[in-house]
XYZ file of N, CA and C in Angstrom:
591
model
N 15.844 -173.828 137.009
C 16.803 -172.748 137.249
C 16.738 -171.777 136.077
N 16.722 -170.496 136.365
C 16.633 -169.505 135.298
C 17.960 -169.359 134.582
N 17.894 -168.837 133.340
C 19.108 -168.596 132.552
C 20.027 -167.616 133.257
N 19.433 -166.589 133.860
C 20.232 -165.569 134.571
C 21.017 -166.202 135.704
N 20.334 -167.054 136.484
C 21.014 -167.703 137.605
C 22.115 -168.633 137.099
N 21.844 -169.384 136.008
C 22.831 -170.305 135.478
C 24.076 -169.550 135.015
N 23.890 -168.444 134.298
C 25.032 -167.649 133.834
C 25.855 -167.171 135.009
N 25.147 -166.721 136.040
C 25.844 -166.170 137.208
C 26.692 -167.250 137.898
N 26.133 -168.464 138.005
C 26.880 -169.515 138.691
C 27.959 -170.125 137.810
N 27.750 -170.134 136.492
C 28.755 -170.703 135.590
C 29.984 -169.799 135.459
N 29.784 -168.505 135.530
C 30.877 -167.556 135.269
C 32.087 -167.772 136.183
N 31.909 -167.867 137.510
C 33.100 -168.093 138.354
C 33.803 -169.400 138.030
N 33.032 -170.441 137.726
C 33.658 -171.723 137.406
C 34.487 -171.607 136.133
N 33.954 -170.935 135.132
C 34.693 -170.744 133.883
C 35.955 -169.924 134.136
N 35.839 -168.861 134.917
C 36.994 -168.007 135.218
C 38.071 -168.799 135.954
N 37.651 -169.649 136.883
C 38.618 -170.472 137.623
C 39.319 -171.461 136.696
N 38.542 -172.077 135.795
C 39.140 -173.025 134.841
C 40.118 -172.304 133.922
N 39.732 -171.128 133.469
C 40.591 -170.341 132.578
C 41.884 -169.971 133.282
N 41.770 -169.495 134.514
C 42.971 -169.063 135.233
C 43.888 -170.252 135.523
N 43.311 -171.384 135.902
C 44.125 -172.576 136.176
C 44.827 -173.065 134.912
N 44.091 -173.107 133.811
C 44.689 -173.558 132.545
C 45.789 -172.602 132.103
N 45.515 -171.304 132.188
C 46.500 -170.306 131.765
C 47.744 -170.364 132.644
N 47.548 -170.528 133.944
C 48.695 -170.598 134.858
C 49.623 -171.745 134.457
N 49.052 -172.899 134.186
C 49.854 -174.065 133.810
C 50.520 -173.874 132.441
N 49.748 -173.425 131.462
C 50.294 -173.245 130.112
C 51.363 -172.156 130.075
N 51.105 -171.040 130.718
C 52.077 -169.940 130.729
C 53.377 -170.390 131.390
N 53.266 -171.166 132.458
C 54.465 -171.625 133.173
C 55.270 -172.600 132.319
N 54.578 -173.520 131.647
C 55.274 -174.544 130.860
C 55.749 -174.037 129.501
N 54.953 -173.186 128.856
C 55.236 -172.803 127.478
C 55.681 -171.349 127.312
N 55.316 -170.516 128.267
C 55.551 -169.085 128.124
C 54.267 -168.370 127.757
N 54.203 -167.102 128.083
C 52.990 -166.318 127.853
C 52.810 -166.009 126.372
N 53.861 -165.509 125.764
C 53.749 -165.090 124.362
C 53.562 -166.294 123.426
N 54.038 -167.458 123.857
C 53.899 -168.669 123.032
C 52.524 -169.315 123.182
N 51.721 -168.813 124.116
C 50.417 -169.411 124.390
C 49.306 -168.431 124.029
N 48.488 -168.810 123.079
C 47.380 -167.946 122.672
C 46.147 -168.159 123.534
N 45.248 -167.186 123.509
C 44.023 -167.307 124.298
C 43.150 -168.462 123.785
N 43.269 -168.775 122.506
C 42.496 -169.904 121.967
C 42.902 -171.206 122.650
N 44.207 -171.393 122.828
C 44.683 -172.609 123.502
C 44.245 -172.635 124.954
N 44.330 -171.486 125.623
C 43.872 -171.406 127.018
C 42.404 -171.817 127.100
N 41.584 -171.277 126.221
C 40.155 -171.586 126.237
C 39.896 -173.065 125.931
N 40.664 -173.611 124.985
C 40.493 -175.030 124.638
C 40.795 -175.917 125.839
N 41.928 -175.659 126.506
C 42.316 -176.470 127.670
C 41.339 -176.268 128.826
N 40.846 -175.034 128.993
C 39.911 -174.724 130.083
C 38.479 -175.140 129.766
N 38.248 -175.554 128.514
C 36.893 -175.884 128.063
C 35.956 -174.708 128.323
N 36.412 -173.554 127.841
C 35.648 -172.316 128.006
C 35.685 -171.544 126.699
N 34.812 -170.595 126.560
C 34.767 -169.780 125.344
C 35.621 -168.527 125.520
N 35.987 -167.939 124.387
C 36.722 -166.664 124.450
C 35.867 -165.586 125.111
N 34.569 -165.673 124.917
C 33.678 -164.710 125.559
C 33.784 -164.821 127.080
N 33.848 -166.062 127.580
C 33.997 -166.270 129.027
C 35.316 -165.693 129.517
N 36.369 -165.906 128.719
C 37.685 -165.381 129.115
C 37.650 -163.858 129.210
N 37.144 -163.218 128.153
C 37.168 -161.753 128.139
C 36.132 -161.130 129.067
N 35.131 -161.916 129.480
C 34.186 -161.432 130.479
C 34.882 -161.370 131.848
N 35.710 -162.374 132.117
C 36.401 -162.426 133.416
C 37.674 -161.593 133.433
N 38.349 -161.531 132.295
C 39.632 -160.822 132.177
C 39.584 -159.955 130.922
N 39.567 -158.641 131.059
C 39.405 -157.770 129.892
C 40.507 -157.902 128.848
N 41.661 -158.450 129.237
C 42.778 -158.610 128.298
C 43.653 -159.765 128.770
N 44.551 -160.183 127.901
C 45.509 -161.228 128.281
C 46.394 -160.732 129.421
N 46.776 -159.462 129.386
C 47.585 -158.891 130.474
C 46.846 -158.951 131.809
N 45.532 -158.725 131.783
C 44.742 -158.804 133.018
C 44.749 -160.229 133.567
N 44.712 -161.211 132.664
C 44.794 -162.613 133.074
C 46.161 -162.901 133.690
N 47.225 -162.406 133.067
C 48.575 -162.579 133.602
C 48.675 -161.946 134.991
N 48.129 -160.742 135.155
C 48.181 -160.051 136.454
C 47.443 -160.848 137.521
N 46.297 -161.428 137.164
C 45.544 -162.239 138.122
C 46.346 -163.462 138.546
N 47.040 -164.080 137.601
C 47.871 -165.251 137.904
C 49.039 -164.852 138.799
N 49.644 -163.707 138.527
C 50.750 -163.226 139.369
C 50.285 -163.005 140.808
N 49.122 -162.387 140.967
C 48.608 -162.141 142.330
C 48.305 -163.462 143.041
N 47.750 -164.406 142.293
C 47.476 -165.726 142.863
C 48.790 -166.409 143.269
N 49.797 -166.291 142.427
C 51.119 -166.855 142.717
C 51.707 -166.249 143.986
N 51.569 -164.931 144.111
C 52.098 -164.237 145.285
C 51.390 -164.701 146.555
N 50.076 -164.898 146.477
C 49.318 -165.385 147.638
C 49.759 -166.795 148.019
N 49.956 -167.645 147.011
C 50.395 -169.022 147.274
C 51.789 -169.020 147.891
N 52.662 -168.152 147.376
C 54.020 -168.078 147.915
C 53.996 -167.576 149.349
N 53.155 -166.590 149.624
C 53.054 -166.058 150.994
C 52.580 -167.140 151.961
N 51.602 -167.941 151.543
C 51.114 -169.035 152.392
C 52.225 -170.054 152.635
N 52.979 -170.376 151.564
C 54.110 -171.308 151.690
C 55.170 -170.727 152.629
N 55.494 -169.462 152.465
C 56.489 -168.775 153.292
C 56.101 -168.849 154.775
N 54.846 -168.536 155.061
C 54.384 -168.558 156.456
C 54.423 -169.972 157.036
N 54.087 -170.953 156.228
C 54.132 -172.349 156.676
C 55.572 -172.776 156.964
N 56.501 -172.347 156.102
C 57.913 -172.715 156.229
C 58.511 -172.184 157.528
N 58.186 -170.952 157.876
C 58.821 -170.321 159.049
C 58.050 -170.550 160.345
N 56.863 -171.150 160.256
C 55.963 -171.229 161.410
C 56.565 -171.942 162.618
N 57.321 -172.999 162.406
C 57.779 -173.805 163.543
C 59.186 -173.445 164.014
N 59.841 -172.512 163.327
C 61.205 -172.130 163.747
C 61.138 -171.383 165.078
N 62.119 -171.610 165.953
C 62.054 -171.037 167.303
C 62.318 -169.527 167.363
N 63.039 -168.998 166.376
C 63.379 -167.577 166.395
C 63.600 -167.090 164.966
N 63.883 -165.787 164.827
C 64.008 -165.202 163.494
C 65.173 -165.798 162.705
N 66.299 -166.051 163.376
C 67.441 -166.657 162.687
C 67.061 -168.048 162.184
N 66.340 -168.792 163.009
C 65.862 -170.111 162.603
C 64.896 -170.030 161.438
N 64.098 -168.968 161.399
C 63.159 -168.782 160.291
C 63.906 -168.540 158.979
N 64.969 -167.762 159.046
C 65.779 -167.534 157.844
C 66.416 -168.836 157.372
N 66.918 -169.630 158.303
C 67.517 -170.913 157.927
C 66.464 -171.875 157.367
N 65.270 -171.844 157.951
C 64.178 -172.693 157.453
C 63.794 -172.285 156.033
N 63.818 -170.972 155.766
C 63.506 -170.485 154.417
C 64.536 -170.984 153.410
N 65.799 -170.954 153.804
C 66.864 -171.444 152.920
C 66.660 -172.936 152.631
N 66.413 -173.719 153.670
C 66.237 -175.162 153.497
C 65.029 -175.471 152.614
N 63.914 -174.787 152.868
C 62.697 -175.033 152.093
C 62.867 -174.601 150.637
N 63.606 -173.522 150.416
C 63.861 -173.072 149.047
C 64.701 -174.112 148.312
N 65.714 -174.654 148.987
C 66.541 -175.699 148.378
C 65.696 -176.909 147.996
N 64.760 -177.274 148.858
C 63.879 -178.410 148.570
C 62.959 -178.092 147.385
N 62.512 -176.853 147.341
C 61.610 -176.442 146.261
C 62.300 -176.513 144.900
N 63.596 -176.231 144.871
C 64.348 -176.299 143.613
C 64.357 -177.710 143.032
N 64.126 -178.693 143.885
C 64.217 -180.085 143.452
C 62.867 -180.728 143.147
N 61.804 -179.914 143.198
C 60.475 -180.442 142.856
C 60.463 -180.802 141.369
N 59.956 -181.984 141.016
C 59.914 -182.368 139.591
C 59.189 -181.314 138.747
N 59.700 -181.084 137.559
C 59.126 -180.132 136.593
C 59.235 -178.669 137.037
N 60.089 -178.404 138.016
C 60.286 -177.012 138.429
C 61.064 -176.289 137.339
N 60.504 -175.192 136.848
C 61.130 -174.442 135.757
C 61.681 -173.104 136.233
N 61.606 -172.849 137.520
C 62.058 -171.569 138.038
C 60.900 -170.773 138.608
N 61.233 -169.621 139.145
C 60.235 -168.754 139.760
C 59.248 -168.272 138.693
N 57.944 -168.501 138.881
C 56.969 -168.083 137.877
C 57.016 -166.577 137.615
N 57.291 -165.802 138.642
C 57.323 -164.339 138.469
C 58.506 -163.911 137.616
N 59.647 -164.538 137.819
C 60.811 -164.194 137.003
C 60.613 -164.618 135.550
N 59.936 -165.744 135.346
C 59.642 -166.175 133.985
C 58.738 -165.160 133.289
N 57.762 -164.638 134.026
C 56.880 -163.607 133.474
C 57.672 -162.339 133.185
N 58.508 -161.934 134.134
C 59.270 -160.695 133.963
C 60.182 -160.759 132.735
N 60.709 -161.940 132.468
C 61.577 -162.097 131.298
C 60.821 -161.832 129.997
N 59.511 -162.054 130.019
C 58.701 -161.819 128.818
C 58.200 -160.376 128.717
N 58.381 -159.621 129.794
C 57.964 -158.212 129.806
C 59.158 -157.368 130.253
N 60.169 -157.223 129.388
C 61.424 -156.583 129.793
C 61.325 -155.073 130.043
N 60.290 -154.427 129.519
C 60.142 -152.988 129.734
C 59.785 -152.741 131.198
N 60.663 -152.079 131.967
C 60.384 -151.881 133.395
C 59.153 -151.027 133.665
N 58.688 -150.299 132.646
C 57.502 -149.459 132.817
C 56.204 -150.185 132.469
N 56.317 -151.388 131.910
C 55.103 -152.138 131.587
C 54.384 -152.509 132.883
N 53.054 -152.411 132.932
C 52.328 -152.729 134.166
C 52.634 -154.114 134.736
N 52.839 -155.100 133.871
C 53.150 -156.453 134.360
C 54.524 -156.473 135.015
N 55.497 -155.831 134.377
C 56.843 -155.754 134.942
C 56.826 -155.021 136.288
N 56.052 -153.961 136.368
C 55.949 -153.204 137.629
C 55.289 -154.047 138.720
N 54.287 -154.841 138.328
C 53.618 -155.709 139.297
C 54.581 -156.761 139.838
N 55.363 -157.369 138.955
C 56.349 -158.360 139.401
C 57.321 -157.707 140.384
N 57.829 -156.516 140.047
C 58.775 -155.823 140.926
C 58.142 -155.534 142.286
N 56.887 -155.114 142.280
C 56.184 -154.813 143.540
C 56.045 -156.066 144.400
N 55.642 -157.175 143.777
C 55.452 -158.419 144.523
C 56.785 -158.968 145.025
N 57.826 -158.841 144.219
C 59.154 -159.293 144.633
C 59.673 -158.443 145.800
N 59.432 -157.140 145.757
C 59.880 -156.269 146.842
C 59.152 -156.584 148.149
N 57.903 -156.992 148.058
C 57.178 -157.387 149.279
C 57.880 -158.577 149.935
N 58.289 -159.540 149.100
C 58.999 -160.702 149.638
C 60.333 -160.269 150.245
N 61.072 -159.435 149.544
C 62.357 -158.939 150.043
C 62.164 -158.232 151.394
N 61.101 -157.460 151.512
C 60.829 -156.742 152.764
C 60.502 -157.699 153.903
N 59.821 -158.817 153.595
C 59.550 -159.824 154.633
C 60.852 -160.464 155.114
N 61.753 -160.745 154.173
C 63.050 -161.319 154.547
C 63.848 -160.308 155.363
N 63.809 -159.034 154.974
C 64.515 -157.984 155.726
C 63.962 -157.863 157.139
N 62.646 -158.003 157.292
C 62.036 -157.931 158.634
C 62.545 -159.069 159.515
N 62.671 -160.266 158.937
C 63.225 -161.394 159.698
C 64.688 -161.138 160.058
N 65.445 -160.598 159.102
C 66.861 -160.305 159.341
C 67.011 -159.263 160.453
N 66.137 -158.270 160.453
C 66.156 -157.232 161.493
C 65.852 -157.862 162.853
N 64.828 -158.710 162.877
C 64.425 -159.386 164.110
C 65.532 -160.315 164.613
N 66.294 -160.882 163.675
C 67.388 -161.795 164.054
C 68.615 -161.046 164.550
N 68.625 -159.723 164.430
C 69.733 -158.928 164.942
C 70.863 -158.686 163.959
N 70.590 -158.836 162.669
C 71.633 -158.567 161.664
C 72.020 -157.089 161.711
N 73.327 -156.808 161.569
C 73.796 -155.419 161.574
C 73.213 -154.629 160.405
N 73.108 -155.268 159.268
C 72.556 -154.611 158.080
C 71.476 -155.519 157.489
N 70.266 -155.477 158.053
C 69.226 -156.418 157.626
C 68.825 -156.267 156.156
N 68.862 -155.034 155.641
C 68.500 -154.833 154.237
C 69.508 -155.522 153.306
N 70.791 -155.391 153.644
C 71.815 -156.041 152.825
C 71.701 -157.560 152.917
N 71.425 -158.079 154.101
C 71.258 -159.522 154.249
C 70.072 -160.003 153.402
N 68.972 -159.256 153.454
C 67.799 -159.626 152.649
C 68.128 -159.583 151.163
N 68.834 -158.545 150.744
C 69.198 -158.435 149.324
C 70.081 -159.602 148.893
N 71.037 -159.952 149.735
C 71.930 -161.066 149.388
C 71.172 -162.380 149.286
N 70.302 -162.635 150.272
C 69.545 -163.892 150.249
C 68.585 -163.950 149.056
N 67.912 -162.838 148.790
C 66.964 -162.812 147.661
C 67.700 -162.968 146.330
N 68.841 -162.294 146.211
C 69.645 -162.423 144.991
C 70.082 -163.874 144.804
N 70.483 -164.497 145.890
C 70.915 -165.889 145.832
C 69.749 -166.813 145.475
N 68.576 -166.540 146.046
C 67.397 -167.359 145.732
C 67.041 -167.257 144.250
N 67.053 -166.018 143.737
C 66.722 -165.823 142.320
C 67.750 -166.529 141.433
N 69.024 -166.405 141.799
C 70.077 -167.061 141.025
C 69.959 -168.574 141.065
N 69.593 -169.102 142.231
C 69.425 -170.550 142.362
C 68.280 -171.045 141.475
N 67.196 -170.266 141.436
C 66.053 -170.638 140.582
C 66.480 -170.699 139.120
N 67.256 -169.709 138.698
C 67.661 -169.634 137.292
C 68.716 -170.674 136.936
N 69.659 -170.926 137.844
C 70.802 -171.770 137.499
C 70.553 -173.262 137.676
N 69.482 -173.628 138.380
C 69.242 -175.070 138.569
C 68.949 -175.764 137.236
N 68.538 -174.993 136.225
C 68.273 -175.579 134.905
C 69.538 -176.175 134.299
N 70.695 -175.532 134.543
C 71.928 -176.073 133.965
C 72.833 -176.734 135.010
N 72.714 -176.367 136.275
C 73.496 -177.048 137.311
C 72.868 -178.390 137.681
N 71.589 -178.507 137.416
C 70.844 -179.675 137.869
C 70.206 -179.350 139.206
N 69.016 -179.873 139.436
C 68.251 -179.515 140.629
C 68.991 -179.857 141.918
N 69.554 -181.054 141.984
C 70.196 -181.490 143.228
C 71.458 -180.678 143.516
N 72.312 -180.537 142.520
C 73.555 -179.787 142.729
C 73.252 -178.300 142.953
N 72.305 -177.754 142.196
C 71.913 -176.357 142.381
C 71.433 -176.103 143.797
N 70.635 -177.016 144.333
C 70.132 -176.880 145.704
C 71.275 -176.956 146.711
N 72.219 -177.854 146.463
C 73.373 -177.998 147.364
C 74.222 -176.721 147.374
N 74.501 -176.175 146.195
C 75.286 -174.943 146.090
C 74.555 -173.795 146.770
N 73.244 -173.717 146.552
C 72.438 -172.659 147.175
C 72.506 -172.753 148.693
N 72.295 -173.961 149.245
C 72.340 -174.136 150.708
C 73.688 -173.718 151.271
N 74.753 -174.132 150.587
C 76.105 -173.827 151.047
C 76.356 -172.313 151.043
N 76.028 -171.661 149.934
C 76.262 -170.212 149.812
C 75.390 -169.431 150.790
N 74.123 -169.823 150.925
C 73.223 -169.128 151.855
C 73.693 -169.322 153.298
N 74.204 -170.519 153.601
C 74.739 -170.770 154.947
C 75.901 -169.848 155.267
N 76.788 -169.636 154.303
C 77.917 -168.718 154.500
C 77.429 -167.292 154.737
N 76.455 -166.857 153.959
C 75.904 -165.512 154.107
C 75.269 -165.332 155.483
N 74.518 -166.332 155.921
C 73.857 -166.239 157.240
C 74.878 -166.258 158.366
N 75.894 -167.098 158.255
C 76.925 -167.117 159.300
C 77.664 -165.792 159.368
N 77.960 -165.219 158.210
C 78.633 -163.934 158.169
C 77.796 -162.841 158.819
N 76.479 -162.878 158.579
C 75.600 -161.814 159.072
C 75.126 -162.038 160.500
N 74.982 -163.299 160.907
C 74.361 -163.577 162.202
C 75.260 -164.322 163.182
N 76.404 -164.789 162.710
C 77.274 -165.563 163.587
C 76.588 -166.845 163.996
N 76.584 -167.145 165.279
C 76.004 -168.394 165.778
C 74.544 -168.236 166.238
N 73.968 -167.090 165.926
C 72.559 -166.887 166.350
C 71.631 -167.831 165.629
């Protein structure tokens, strides 16, 4: 095998290892607390490999955010797939979110953790988080509209606000109690907006 071919085939593997290692380290330790040297050490890759795949640490963070959004979208679609109607899909989302809060080692929404480290709303990373979060909010609003809510945008905003709050507060409420409070509050919001639908 030629050197050129080997480099070409090794590069994607190194990039995948780097992104996987960074995703885990950033989630557990924080972005600013994790240097590229540590990412490379855990990924068993060189800094040259990292900067070849990602021109900057911010580019690596952006790639992880996009990957996170894709994973969340796949999870979202799986969660709502078997519900009989839009109202059922919203209820399924609430139930699945409550279950997700109780996954061992859950530290909260990865996007919100990233946003907390990039407080400037004009920073490209902060803008990316806002864009990805708004896409999710719009999907919830579409379900609320389909379910016949009088004000689907407000219902989506309330549910998303509650989901974000549940992610943040489970650290001190405890996963089980936080999930219970979230289910109860979301149930009240859905009943208020949809009645018995």
